[in-house]
Structure formats: structure tokens, C-alpha cells
Amino acid sequence: MASPNYDSACLPDLLPLYYRRLFPFSQYYRWLNYGGVQKNYFQNREFSFTLKDDIYVRYQSFSTQAELEKEMLKMNPYKIDIGAIYSHRPNQHNTVKSGTFHALEKELVFDIDMTDYDDVRSCCSAADICCKCWILMTIAIRILDRALRGWFLVARYLRFSAELSSNTFQIFFLFFYFLDDFGFQQLLWVYSGRRGVHCWVCDEAARKLSVAARSAVAEYLSLVKGGDETVKKVVLTDPIHPFIRESLTLVERYFPRYALQEQDILGRKESVDKVLALMPEDVRKELQQDFQNEKKPENRWKLVKDQAKRKQGTSKKGQYFEKEIMLQYCYPRLDVNVSKGVNHLLKSPFSVHPKTGRISVPMDLKELETFDPFAVPTISQICEELDRPRTGEDEEKSEDAKEKENEKDAAERRKIRDYKRTSLAKYVKYFDQFLDGLARSWKGELLKKSDLQKDF
């Protein structure tokens, strides 16, 4: 949903101002250059621009920050997508020998889109969102962030697999592709600007993952499966996977608020029937009778849990239908294809969403519970904020006089002051904090590189 103060017709006038005075080019280059540890890393990165009238330009690449900045100021893209690091400069892909141009590596990325939850939300549909269904994005971030950082979950899974199967190939496959690569630390979470969130896993090990490994990670994290025609999209086996048990602890925390209160899944008849369809037939019939006498959703859910407990006590095969219901309504729904492909493009942080005008901003997980997508600034808002009177105007003029000694540095400092005067500032600060952590991971590699280049 677009902000009331945003008019998409003004975008051609606002984008030049945004790119000239507000876009954080310095931090952006610092991120994608990864400390310059690997030669030509930034130069071989693909960018794609979507221009006015949906003109799509792929295989853009740039030698320096200044070159990137110059081209963006010239083209004023409506949307920026980031792609892989290639074997050659992407803008020269037509000049290299056939078959030699290929993607080498890229961040491991995840795309969670609210439209994939339409079957479990009644407040909104399609591209619309509201505070009632935004909880789903909070749950998704909590579950995936813990999974990607928590190598101990994978170790538990290995023990679990060893108990269930003698297939040593499977165990060793998981060991090499998960145990070495989970325990990621450099995760950048970004609001898309409209209806979803993206995760960029920036650790070196993640960037070097093969297509097979990316597919394995994506499948490992996927649980809700099946299209629109599939009624029951979560099926648990006995014993429950350790990773799913860990995820359930988070889902159980949010389920009453999201499903029972905000979506009222056990209140309206249509939604009650959808929930009952996910249960064994004998349980469904009994609960239909019980629900005649009990109307409160919280009490109805207690009846469901009581039935599940009773069923588990009498059945030889595990019965986890209440857990399957919670997971179907709340567990993250990934666009697996986005994560699998090394050459897949994903919308860039600080890109402007043309429909809503909102900036695609980094998210601070310490403030995740209070994150409000409708409070994210629009391009209209931050451009208007530039025109507001400054405090200490005379002091600023004095500073500008000194800065004329070095026009290039002066322009950069003015740009820094510009975004700091707007509501974009706190999001750039989050980005800076992320980059500081990322830089610490480069330090060892840079020292090693420096030592190797010394002459003795």
C-alpha cells in the first residue's frame, strides 16, 4: 500500500535528487567490494537496472564507486537488482569466448513474500499488507535467523540422521554442506519496500556455495509445501526433526496472537472448516460437535490440543496435527528458486519501490518486534525533509567555506550531512553497524594478504 504522501508520477523528479544527495554510495561500495580481499570482486559483479517504462537493463558492471555513482545519476533506475560475481566483467559478456562467461559466486539469499501466505491470512491478499499479517514476517525472520546462525542445530540433525539411517553418503553430504557453512554470522535483513523481506548471507563460505549446496540449504529450511490445490501443506514424521522442534518453540509464541486473535481462524465458520480439514476424520467429527458448545477461539484451540494429546496417547503412529496446523499457519514460506541459483538477481538494499515509494531498508533485529513497514520512509518524505530549515545554519556555512579547499571531499561530506538530516539516517546507521561486523571478518584475510606480499 502506497503512503498517502507519495505520488508515483513524481518519481522521475525525485530519483535524481535521491541518487545525487541521499543514496549511501560509500557504504554500498564498501559492502559489495568486501574489503578488496579478492581481486576484481566488485568489478565482476552484475547489476541490473529497471528504468522508466519497465525498460530492463542487465549485465551492468563498474570498476569503481565513482563509476557506479556516475551511471546511476545518469540512468536514475526505478529499481536496482544485484546479481552474481562472474568470471568476466558482465558488461563485456558478449565479447568473451562462448561458454566461458559464468557465475562464480554470490551471497546466499532468501526471499519471503507475503503473497505466499494468502491461504492463511484473511486480513489482506495479494500485495496488500497490514499490521495483523506483518507478524508473519517477524516469525520468518526469527526462525531463519536462528537457523542460519545456529550450527548446533545442524549437529543435532546429523545425530538425528545417523539414528534413523545408515546412509553414510547422506550424513557426510549434510556434514560438509551444512556443518561447515551454518553458523553464519554476517546476515543482512532488508525490508523489500512493499510486502516482504530479503536476507543476504554475506559470509565468505556462503558466497562460495555451489548450486547443489544452496539447494540443500533451501530444502533443509523449507517445510510448507504444495500449491493452491494442496489442503495439508505440512506433514510431520515420527520422531519430529530437531530443527522443526526448535522452530516450534518460536511458532508457539506467536500462534495465539496471529492465528487465534488477528486472523480468528477458529471464529468464523469458513476459517474453522479450513482448520478442521487439516485433522484426522474422527477428530474432526468430534470437534465439530464440541465447537457447537464452545465459541471462544482460545477455548476451541484448547479442545484441539486436548484431542491431539489424547490421540498421541492411543496411536502407535505419531499424531501431530495441532503442530502441523501451527506450522502451516506460521512457518516461513521461502521462494526456493531465489536461494538456489547463483545467477539469480535480487532487489538491492536502498532501492526505491516504484509502487509504494518506500525505500528498501536494512532492518535492526534488536527492534524487530516494533518494526513497522508503514513507518519506513518514502522517497517523497526524505526529499521533503531535505528542504527543512537546519539548526546551526551559520555553523554549516562556515564548514562549507572550509570544505571548498577539497571539492571532492566536500561533496561527500555534504552528502553525508544530507541523509543524516532525514529519516533515512537510522537505516544507514544499521547498515554501517552491519558493515563494521563484516569488516572484522575481512581483517584476518587482509593481514594474511599483506604478509604474503612482504619482501624479506
PDB file of N, CA, C and O in Angstrom, residues 319-375:
ATOM      1  N   GLN A 319       0.939 -38.692  16.073  1.00  0.00           N
ATOM      2  CA  GLN A 319      -0.119 -37.803  15.615  1.00  0.00           C
ATOM      3  C   GLN A 319       0.216 -36.388  16.081  1.00  0.00           C
ATOM      4  O   GLN A 319       0.191 -36.097  17.268  1.00  0.00           O
ATOM      5  N   TYR A 320       0.525 -35.525  15.129  1.00  0.00           N
ATOM      6  CA  TYR A 320       0.969 -34.174  15.488  1.00  0.00           C
ATOM      7  C   TYR A 320       0.150 -33.111  14.760  1.00  0.00           C
ATOM      8  O   TYR A 320       0.663 -32.082  14.369  1.00  0.00           O
ATOM      9  N   PHE A 321      -1.161 -33.364  14.604  1.00  0.00           N
ATOM     10  CA  PHE A 321      -1.926 -32.466  13.754  1.00  0.00           C
ATOM     11  C   PHE A 321      -2.009 -31.048  14.308  1.00  0.00           C
ATOM     12  O   PHE A 321      -2.091 -30.076  13.545  1.00  0.00           O
ATOM     13  N   GLU A 322      -1.969 -30.861  15.635  1.00  0.00           N
ATOM     14  CA  GLU A 322      -2.018 -29.495  16.163  1.00  0.00           C
ATOM     15  C   GLU A 322      -0.720 -28.739  15.851  1.00  0.00           C
ATOM     16  O   GLU A 322      -0.726 -27.538  15.566  1.00  0.00           O
ATOM     17  N   LYS A 323       0.398 -29.461  15.859  1.00  0.00           N
ATOM     18  CA  LYS A 323       1.683 -28.848  15.495  1.00  0.00           C
ATOM     19  C   LYS A 323       1.729 -28.550  13.994  1.00  0.00           C
ATOM     20  O   LYS A 323       2.245 -27.522  13.563  1.00  0.00           O
ATOM     21  N   GLU A 324       1.175 -29.446  13.191  1.00  0.00           N
ATOM     22  CA  GLU A 324       1.118 -29.222  11.741  1.00  0.00           C
ATOM     23  C   GLU A 324       0.278 -27.994  11.406  1.00  0.00           C
ATOM     24  O   GLU A 324       0.616 -27.224  10.505  1.00  0.00           O
ATOM     25  N   ILE A 325      -0.799 -27.788  12.149  1.00  0.00           N
ATOM     26  CA  ILE A 325      -1.652 -26.618  11.934  1.00  0.00           C
ATOM     27  C   ILE A 325      -0.881 -25.340  12.247  1.00  0.00           C
ATOM     28  O   ILE A 325      -0.877 -24.382  11.465  1.00  0.00           O
ATOM     29  N   MET A 326      -0.203 -25.322  13.393  1.00  0.00           N
ATOM     30  CA  MET A 326       0.565 -24.135  13.771  1.00  0.00           C
ATOM     31  C   MET A 326       1.638 -23.814  12.739  1.00  0.00           C
ATOM     32  O   MET A 326       1.834 -22.649  12.357  1.00  0.00           O
ATOM     33  N   LEU A 327       2.327 -24.849  12.267  1.00  0.00           N
ATOM     34  CA  LEU A 327       3.384 -24.627  11.279  1.00  0.00           C
ATOM     35  C   LEU A 327       2.810 -24.175   9.936  1.00  0.00           C
ATOM     36  O   LEU A 327       3.384 -23.316   9.266  1.00  0.00           O
ATOM     37  N   GLN A 328       1.684 -24.753   9.542  1.00  0.00           N
ATOM     38  CA  GLN A 328       1.095 -24.355   8.256  1.00  0.00           C
ATOM     39  C   GLN A 328       0.680 -22.889   8.279  1.00  0.00           C
ATOM     40  O   GLN A 328       0.785 -22.197   7.259  1.00  0.00           O
ATOM     41  N   TYR A 329       0.233 -22.410   9.420  1.00  0.00           N
ATOM     42  CA  TYR A 329      -0.221 -21.024   9.513  1.00  0.00           C
ATOM     43  C   TYR A 329       0.909 -20.027   9.758  1.00  0.00           C
ATOM     44  O   TYR A 329       0.763 -18.842   9.425  1.00  0.00           O
ATOM     45  N   CYS A 330       2.023 -20.478  10.321  1.00  0.00           N
ATOM     46  CA  CYS A 330       3.041 -19.514  10.766  1.00  0.00           C
ATOM     47  C   CYS A 330       4.458 -19.734  10.244  1.00  0.00           C
ATOM     48  O   CYS A 330       5.277 -18.810  10.299  1.00  0.00           O
ATOM     49  N   TYR A 331       4.799 -20.929   9.774  1.00  0.00           N
ATOM     50  CA  TYR A 331       6.187 -21.212   9.398  1.00  0.00           C
ATOM     51  C   TYR A 331       6.571 -20.428   8.132  1.00  0.00           C
ATOM     52  O   TYR A 331       5.738 -20.217   7.247  1.00  0.00           O
ATOM     53  N   PRO A 332       7.840 -20.002   8.009  1.00  0.00           N
ATOM     54  CA  PRO A 332       8.288 -19.235   6.837  1.00  0.00           C
ATOM     55  C   PRO A 332       8.039 -19.953   5.512  1.00  0.00           C
ATOM     56  O   PRO A 332       8.234 -21.162   5.414  1.00  0.00           O
ATOM     57  N   ARG A 333       7.645 -19.194   4.525  1.00  0.00           N
ATOM     58  CA  ARG A 333       7.421 -19.728   3.176  1.00  0.00           C
ATOM     59  C   ARG A 333       8.446 -19.097   2.240  1.00  0.00           C
ATOM     60  O   ARG A 333       8.374 -17.898   1.944  1.00  0.00           O
ATOM     61  N   LEU A 334       9.388 -19.909   1.816  1.00  0.00           N
ATOM     62  CA  LEU A 334      10.512 -19.415   1.022  1.00  0.00           C
ATOM     63  C   LEU A 334      10.251 -19.559  -0.467  1.00  0.00           C
ATOM     64  O   LEU A 334       9.635 -20.530  -0.910  1.00  0.00           O
ATOM     65  N   ASP A 335      10.746 -18.589  -1.222  1.00  0.00           N
ATOM     66  CA  ASP A 335      10.831 -18.747  -2.678  1.00  0.00           C
ATOM     67  C   ASP A 335      12.156 -19.467  -2.923  1.00  0.00           C
ATOM     68  O   ASP A 335      13.212 -18.842  -3.044  1.00  0.00           O
ATOM     69  N   VAL A 336      12.096 -20.797  -2.963  1.00  0.00           N
ATOM     70  CA  VAL A 336      13.303 -21.627  -3.001  1.00  0.00           C
ATOM     71  C   VAL A 336      14.159 -21.328  -4.223  1.00  0.00           C
ATOM     72  O   VAL A 336      15.399 -21.350  -4.143  1.00  0.00           O
ATOM     73  N   ASN A 337      13.540 -21.006  -5.346  1.00  0.00           N
ATOM     74  CA  ASN A 337      14.303 -20.754  -6.574  1.00  0.00           C
ATOM     75  C   ASN A 337      15.236 -19.555  -6.444  1.00  0.00           C
ATOM     76  O   ASN A 337      16.301 -19.515  -7.063  1.00  0.00           O
ATOM     77  N   VAL A 338      14.844 -18.569  -5.654  1.00  0.00           N
ATOM     78  CA  VAL A 338      15.698 -17.402  -5.429  1.00  0.00           C
ATOM     79  C   VAL A 338      16.986 -17.819  -4.723  1.00  0.00           C
ATOM     80  O   VAL A 338      18.068 -17.322  -5.038  1.00  0.00           O
ATOM     81  N   SER A 339      16.865 -18.738  -3.777  1.00  0.00           N
ATOM     82  CA  SER A 339      18.026 -19.168  -2.992  1.00  0.00           C
ATOM     83  C   SER A 339      18.922 -20.124  -3.767  1.00  0.00           C
ATOM     84  O   SER A 339      20.139 -20.144  -3.562  1.00  0.00           O
ATOM     85  N   LYS A 340      18.356 -20.924  -4.650  1.00  0.00           N
ATOM     86  CA  LYS A 340      19.123 -21.973  -5.333  1.00  0.00           C
ATOM     87  C   LYS A 340      20.116 -21.435  -6.359  1.00  0.00           C
ATOM     88  O   LYS A 340      21.231 -21.929  -6.473  1.00  0.00           O
ATOM     89  N   GLY A 341      19.716 -20.464  -7.134  1.00  0.00           N
ATOM     90  CA  GLY A 341      20.522 -20.048  -8.275  1.00  0.00           C
ATOM     91  C   GLY A 341      21.610 -19.047  -7.911  1.00  0.00           C
ATOM     92  O   GLY A 341      21.350 -18.043  -7.256  1.00  0.00           O
ATOM     93  N   VAL A 342      22.838 -19.326  -8.347  1.00  0.00           N
ATOM     94  CA  VAL A 342      23.928 -18.381  -8.124  1.00  0.00           C
ATOM     95  C   VAL A 342      23.712 -17.133  -8.976  1.00  0.00           C
ATOM     96  O   VAL A 342      24.035 -16.013  -8.557  1.00  0.00           O
ATOM     97  N   ASN A 343      23.153 -17.298 -10.170  1.00  0.00           N
ATOM     98  CA  ASN A 343      22.995 -16.155 -11.079  1.00  0.00           C
ATOM     99  C   ASN A 343      21.647 -15.461 -10.933  1.00  0.00           C
ATOM    100  O   ASN A 343      21.286 -14.619 -11.754  1.00  0.00           O
ATOM    101  N   HIS A 344      20.902 -15.785  -9.879  1.00  0.00           N
ATOM    102  CA  HIS A 344      19.601 -15.160  -9.657  1.00  0.00           C
ATOM    103  C   HIS A 344      19.796 -13.740  -9.119  1.00  0.00           C
ATOM    104  O   HIS A 344      20.611 -13.512  -8.232  1.00  0.00           O
ATOM    105  N   LEU A 345      19.038 -12.806  -9.648  1.00  0.00           N
ATOM    106  CA  LEU A 345      19.114 -11.409  -9.207  1.00  0.00           C
ATOM    107  C   LEU A 345      18.133 -11.154  -8.073  1.00  0.00           C
ATOM    108  O   LEU A 345      17.065 -11.776  -8.006  1.00  0.00           O
ATOM    109  N   LEU A 346      18.495 -10.244  -7.170  1.00  0.00           N
ATOM    110  CA  LEU A 346      17.610  -9.881  -6.066  1.00  0.00           C
ATOM    111  C   LEU A 346      17.659  -8.372  -5.876  1.00  0.00           C
ATOM    112  O   LEU A 346      18.705  -7.738  -6.024  1.00  0.00           O
ATOM    113  N   LYS A 347      16.523  -7.807  -5.531  1.00  0.00           N
ATOM    114  CA  LYS A 347      16.407  -6.367  -5.352  1.00  0.00           C
ATOM    115  C   LYS A 347      17.425  -5.849  -4.342  1.00  0.00           C
ATOM    116  O   LYS A 347      17.617  -6.423  -3.273  1.00  0.00           O
ATOM    117  N   SER A 348      18.037  -4.739  -4.673  1.00  0.00           N
ATOM    118  CA  SER A 348      19.105  -4.164  -3.865  1.00  0.00           C
ATOM    119  C   SER A 348      18.572  -3.396  -2.656  1.00  0.00           C
ATOM    120  O   SER A 348      17.525  -2.740  -2.749  1.00  0.00           O
ATOM    121  N   PRO A 349      19.294  -3.460  -1.537  1.00  0.00           N
ATOM    122  CA  PRO A 349      19.002  -2.519  -0.446  1.00  0.00           C
ATOM    123  C   PRO A 349      19.102  -1.084  -0.953  1.00  0.00           C
ATOM    124  O   PRO A 349      19.905  -0.780  -1.831  1.00  0.00           O
ATOM    125  N   PHE A 350      18.264  -0.212  -0.402  1.00  0.00           N
ATOM    126  CA  PHE A 350      18.201   1.212  -0.736  1.00  0.00           C
ATOM    127  C   PHE A 350      17.638   1.481  -2.125  1.00  0.00           C
ATOM    128  O   PHE A 350      17.680   2.608  -2.606  1.00  0.00           O
ATOM    129  N   SER A 351      17.096   0.445  -2.768  1.00  0.00           N
ATOM    130  CA  SER A 351      16.324   0.663  -3.982  1.00  0.00           C
ATOM    131  C   SER A 351      14.961   1.240  -3.575  1.00  0.00           C
ATOM    132  O   SER A 351      14.488   0.998  -2.456  1.00  0.00           O
ATOM    133  N   VAL A 352      14.333   1.997  -4.446  1.00  0.00           N
ATOM    134  CA  VAL A 352      13.012   2.580  -4.170  1.00  0.00           C
ATOM    135  C   VAL A 352      11.945   1.689  -4.788  1.00  0.00           C
ATOM    136  O   VAL A 352      12.085   1.257  -5.936  1.00  0.00           O
ATOM    137  N   HIS A 353      10.900   1.382  -4.038  1.00  0.00           N
ATOM    138  CA  HIS A 353       9.809   0.607  -4.630  1.00  0.00           C
ATOM    139  C   HIS A 353       8.899   1.561  -5.401  1.00  0.00           C
ATOM    140  O   HIS A 353       8.290   2.457  -4.795  1.00  0.00           O
ATOM    141  N   PRO A 354       8.787   1.401  -6.715  1.00  0.00           N
ATOM    142  CA  PRO A 354       8.017   2.368  -7.512  1.00  0.00           C
ATOM    143  C   PRO A 354       6.544   2.468  -7.129  1.00  0.00           C
ATOM    144  O   PRO A 354       5.936   3.525  -7.271  1.00  0.00           O
ATOM    145  N   LYS A 355       5.952   1.349  -6.648  1.00  0.00           N
ATOM    146  CA  LYS A 355       4.512   1.366  -6.331  1.00  0.00           C
ATOM    147  C   LYS A 355       4.223   2.068  -5.007  1.00  0.00           C
ATOM    148  O   LYS A 355       3.232   2.794  -4.881  1.00  0.00           O
ATOM    149  N   THR A 356       5.061   1.838  -3.999  1.00  0.00           N
ATOM    150  CA  THR A 356       4.808   2.416  -2.673  1.00  0.00           C
ATOM    151  C   THR A 356       5.660   3.649  -2.398  1.00  0.00           C
ATOM    152  O   THR A 356       5.343   4.440  -1.506  1.00  0.00           O
ATOM    153  N   GLY A 357       6.765   3.780  -3.128  1.00  0.00           N
ATOM    154  CA  GLY A 357       7.691   4.868  -2.867  1.00  0.00           C
ATOM    155  C   GLY A 357       8.607   4.623  -1.692  1.00  0.00           C
ATOM    156  O   GLY A 357       9.485   5.440  -1.397  1.00  0.00           O
ATOM    157  N   ARG A 358       8.431   3.486  -1.009  1.00  0.00           N
ATOM    158  CA  ARG A 358       9.238   3.224   0.184  1.00  0.00           C
ATOM    159  C   ARG A 358      10.635   2.723  -0.202  1.00  0.00           C
ATOM    160  O   ARG A 358      10.816   2.025  -1.193  1.00  0.00           O
ATOM    161  N   ILE A 359      11.593   3.087   0.645  1.00  0.00           N
ATOM    162  CA  ILE A 359      12.970   2.664   0.437  1.00  0.00           C
ATOM    163  C   ILE A 359      13.151   1.255   0.977  1.00  0.00           C
ATOM    164  O   ILE A 359      12.621   0.910   2.046  1.00  0.00           O
ATOM    165  N   SER A 360      13.884   0.426   0.263  1.00  0.00           N
ATOM    166  CA  SER A 360      14.201  -0.930   0.730  1.00  0.00           C
ATOM    167  C   SER A 360      15.335  -0.804   1.747  1.00  0.00           C
ATOM    168  O   SER A 360      16.499  -0.644   1.385  1.00  0.00           O
ATOM    169  N   VAL A 361      14.990  -0.874   3.026  1.00  0.00           N
ATOM    170  CA  VAL A 361      15.946  -0.511   4.082  1.00  0.00           C
ATOM    171  C   VAL A 361      16.416  -1.723   4.897  1.00  0.00           C
ATOM    172  O   VAL A 361      15.660  -2.674   5.119  1.00  0.00           O
ATOM    173  N   PRO A 362      17.670  -1.676   5.369  1.00  0.00           N
ATOM    174  CA  PRO A 362      18.148  -2.708   6.310  1.00  0.00           C
ATOM    175  C   PRO A 362      17.343  -2.658   7.604  1.00  0.00           C
ATOM    176  O   PRO A 362      16.866  -1.594   8.019  1.00  0.00           O
ATOM    177  N   MET A 363      17.217  -3.822   8.238  1.00  0.00           N
ATOM    178  CA  MET A 363      16.432  -3.936   9.470  1.00  0.00           C
ATOM    179  C   MET A 363      17.346  -4.254  10.652  1.00  0.00           C
ATOM    180  O   MET A 363      18.263  -5.056  10.529  1.00  0.00           O
ATOM    181  N   ASP A 364      17.055  -3.633  11.776  1.00  0.00           N
ATOM    182  CA  ASP A 364      17.778  -3.900  13.019  1.00  0.00           C
ATOM    183  C   ASP A 364      16.989  -4.946  13.801  1.00  0.00           C
ATOM    184  O   ASP A 364      15.873  -4.673  14.267  1.00  0.00           O
ATOM    185  N   LEU A 365      17.549  -6.153  13.941  1.00  0.00           N
ATOM    186  CA  LEU A 365      16.794  -7.226  14.600  1.00  0.00           C
ATOM    187  C   LEU A 365      16.563  -6.958  16.081  1.00  0.00           C
ATOM    188  O   LEU A 365      15.680  -7.575  16.685  1.00  0.00           O
ATOM    189  N   LYS A 366      17.329  -6.051  16.667  1.00  0.00           N
ATOM    190  CA  LYS A 366      17.082  -5.695  18.074  1.00  0.00           C
ATOM    191  C   LYS A 366      15.759  -4.947  18.206  1.00  0.00           C
ATOM    192  O   LYS A 366      15.189  -4.873  19.282  1.00  0.00           O
ATOM    193  N   GLU A 367      15.261  -4.399  17.104  1.00  0.00           N
ATOM    194  CA  GLU A 367      13.996  -3.669  17.108  1.00  0.00           C
ATOM    195  C   GLU A 367      12.948  -4.367  16.235  1.00  0.00           C
ATOM    196  O   GLU A 367      11.980  -3.749  15.796  1.00  0.00           O
ATOM    197  N   LEU A 368      13.150  -5.658  16.001  1.00  0.00           N
ATOM    198  CA  LEU A 368      12.278  -6.387  15.077  1.00  0.00           C
ATOM    199  C   LEU A 368      10.822  -6.377  15.525  1.00  0.00           C
ATOM    200  O   LEU A 368       9.910  -6.225  14.703  1.00  0.00           O
ATOM    201  N   GLU A 369      10.580  -6.566  16.810  1.00  0.00           N
ATOM    202  CA  GLU A 369       9.200  -6.676  17.303  1.00  0.00           C
ATOM    203  C   GLU A 369       8.409  -5.384  17.093  1.00  0.00           C
ATOM    204  O   GLU A 369       7.176  -5.418  17.043  1.00  0.00           O
ATOM    205  N   THR A 370       9.104  -4.263  17.000  1.00  0.00           N
ATOM    206  CA  THR A 370       8.410  -2.986  16.824  1.00  0.00           C
ATOM    207  C   THR A 370       8.553  -2.436  15.416  1.00  0.00           C
ATOM    208  O   THR A 370       8.108  -1.319  15.131  1.00  0.00           O
ATOM    209  N   PHE A 371       9.183  -3.199  14.521  1.00  0.00           N
ATOM    210  CA  PHE A 371       9.359  -2.719  13.150  1.00  0.00           C
ATOM    211  C   PHE A 371       7.997  -2.523  12.488  1.00  0.00           C
ATOM    212  O   PHE A 371       7.141  -3.403  12.518  1.00  0.00           O
ATOM    213  N   ASP A 372       7.810  -1.347  11.894  1.00  0.00           N
ATOM    214  CA  ASP A 372       6.554  -1.002  11.239  1.00  0.00           C
ATOM    215  C   ASP A 372       6.843  -0.684   9.774  1.00  0.00           C
ATOM    216  O   ASP A 372       7.465   0.331   9.457  1.00  0.00           O
ATOM    217  N   PRO A 373       6.411  -1.533   8.856  1.00  0.00           N
ATOM    218  CA  PRO A 373       6.691  -1.273   7.430  1.00  0.00           C
ATOM    219  C   PRO A 373       6.089   0.037   6.945  1.00  0.00           C
ATOM    220  O   PRO A 373       6.599   0.646   6.001  1.00  0.00           O
ATOM    221  N   PHE A 374       5.003   0.489   7.612  1.00  0.00           N
ATOM    222  CA  PHE A 374       4.358   1.727   7.189  1.00  0.00           C
ATOM    223  C   PHE A 374       5.090   2.969   7.696  1.00  0.00           C
ATOM    224  O   PHE A 374       4.796   4.083   7.271  1.00  0.00           O
ATOM    225  N   ALA A 375       6.035   2.752   8.611  1.00  0.00           N
ATOM    226  CA  ALA A 375       6.841   3.874   9.108  1.00  0.00           C
ATOM    227  C   ALA A 375       8.131   4.045   8.313  1.00  0.00           C
ATOM    228  O   ALA A 375       8.866   5.019   8.510  1.00  0.00           O
TER     229      ALA A 375
END
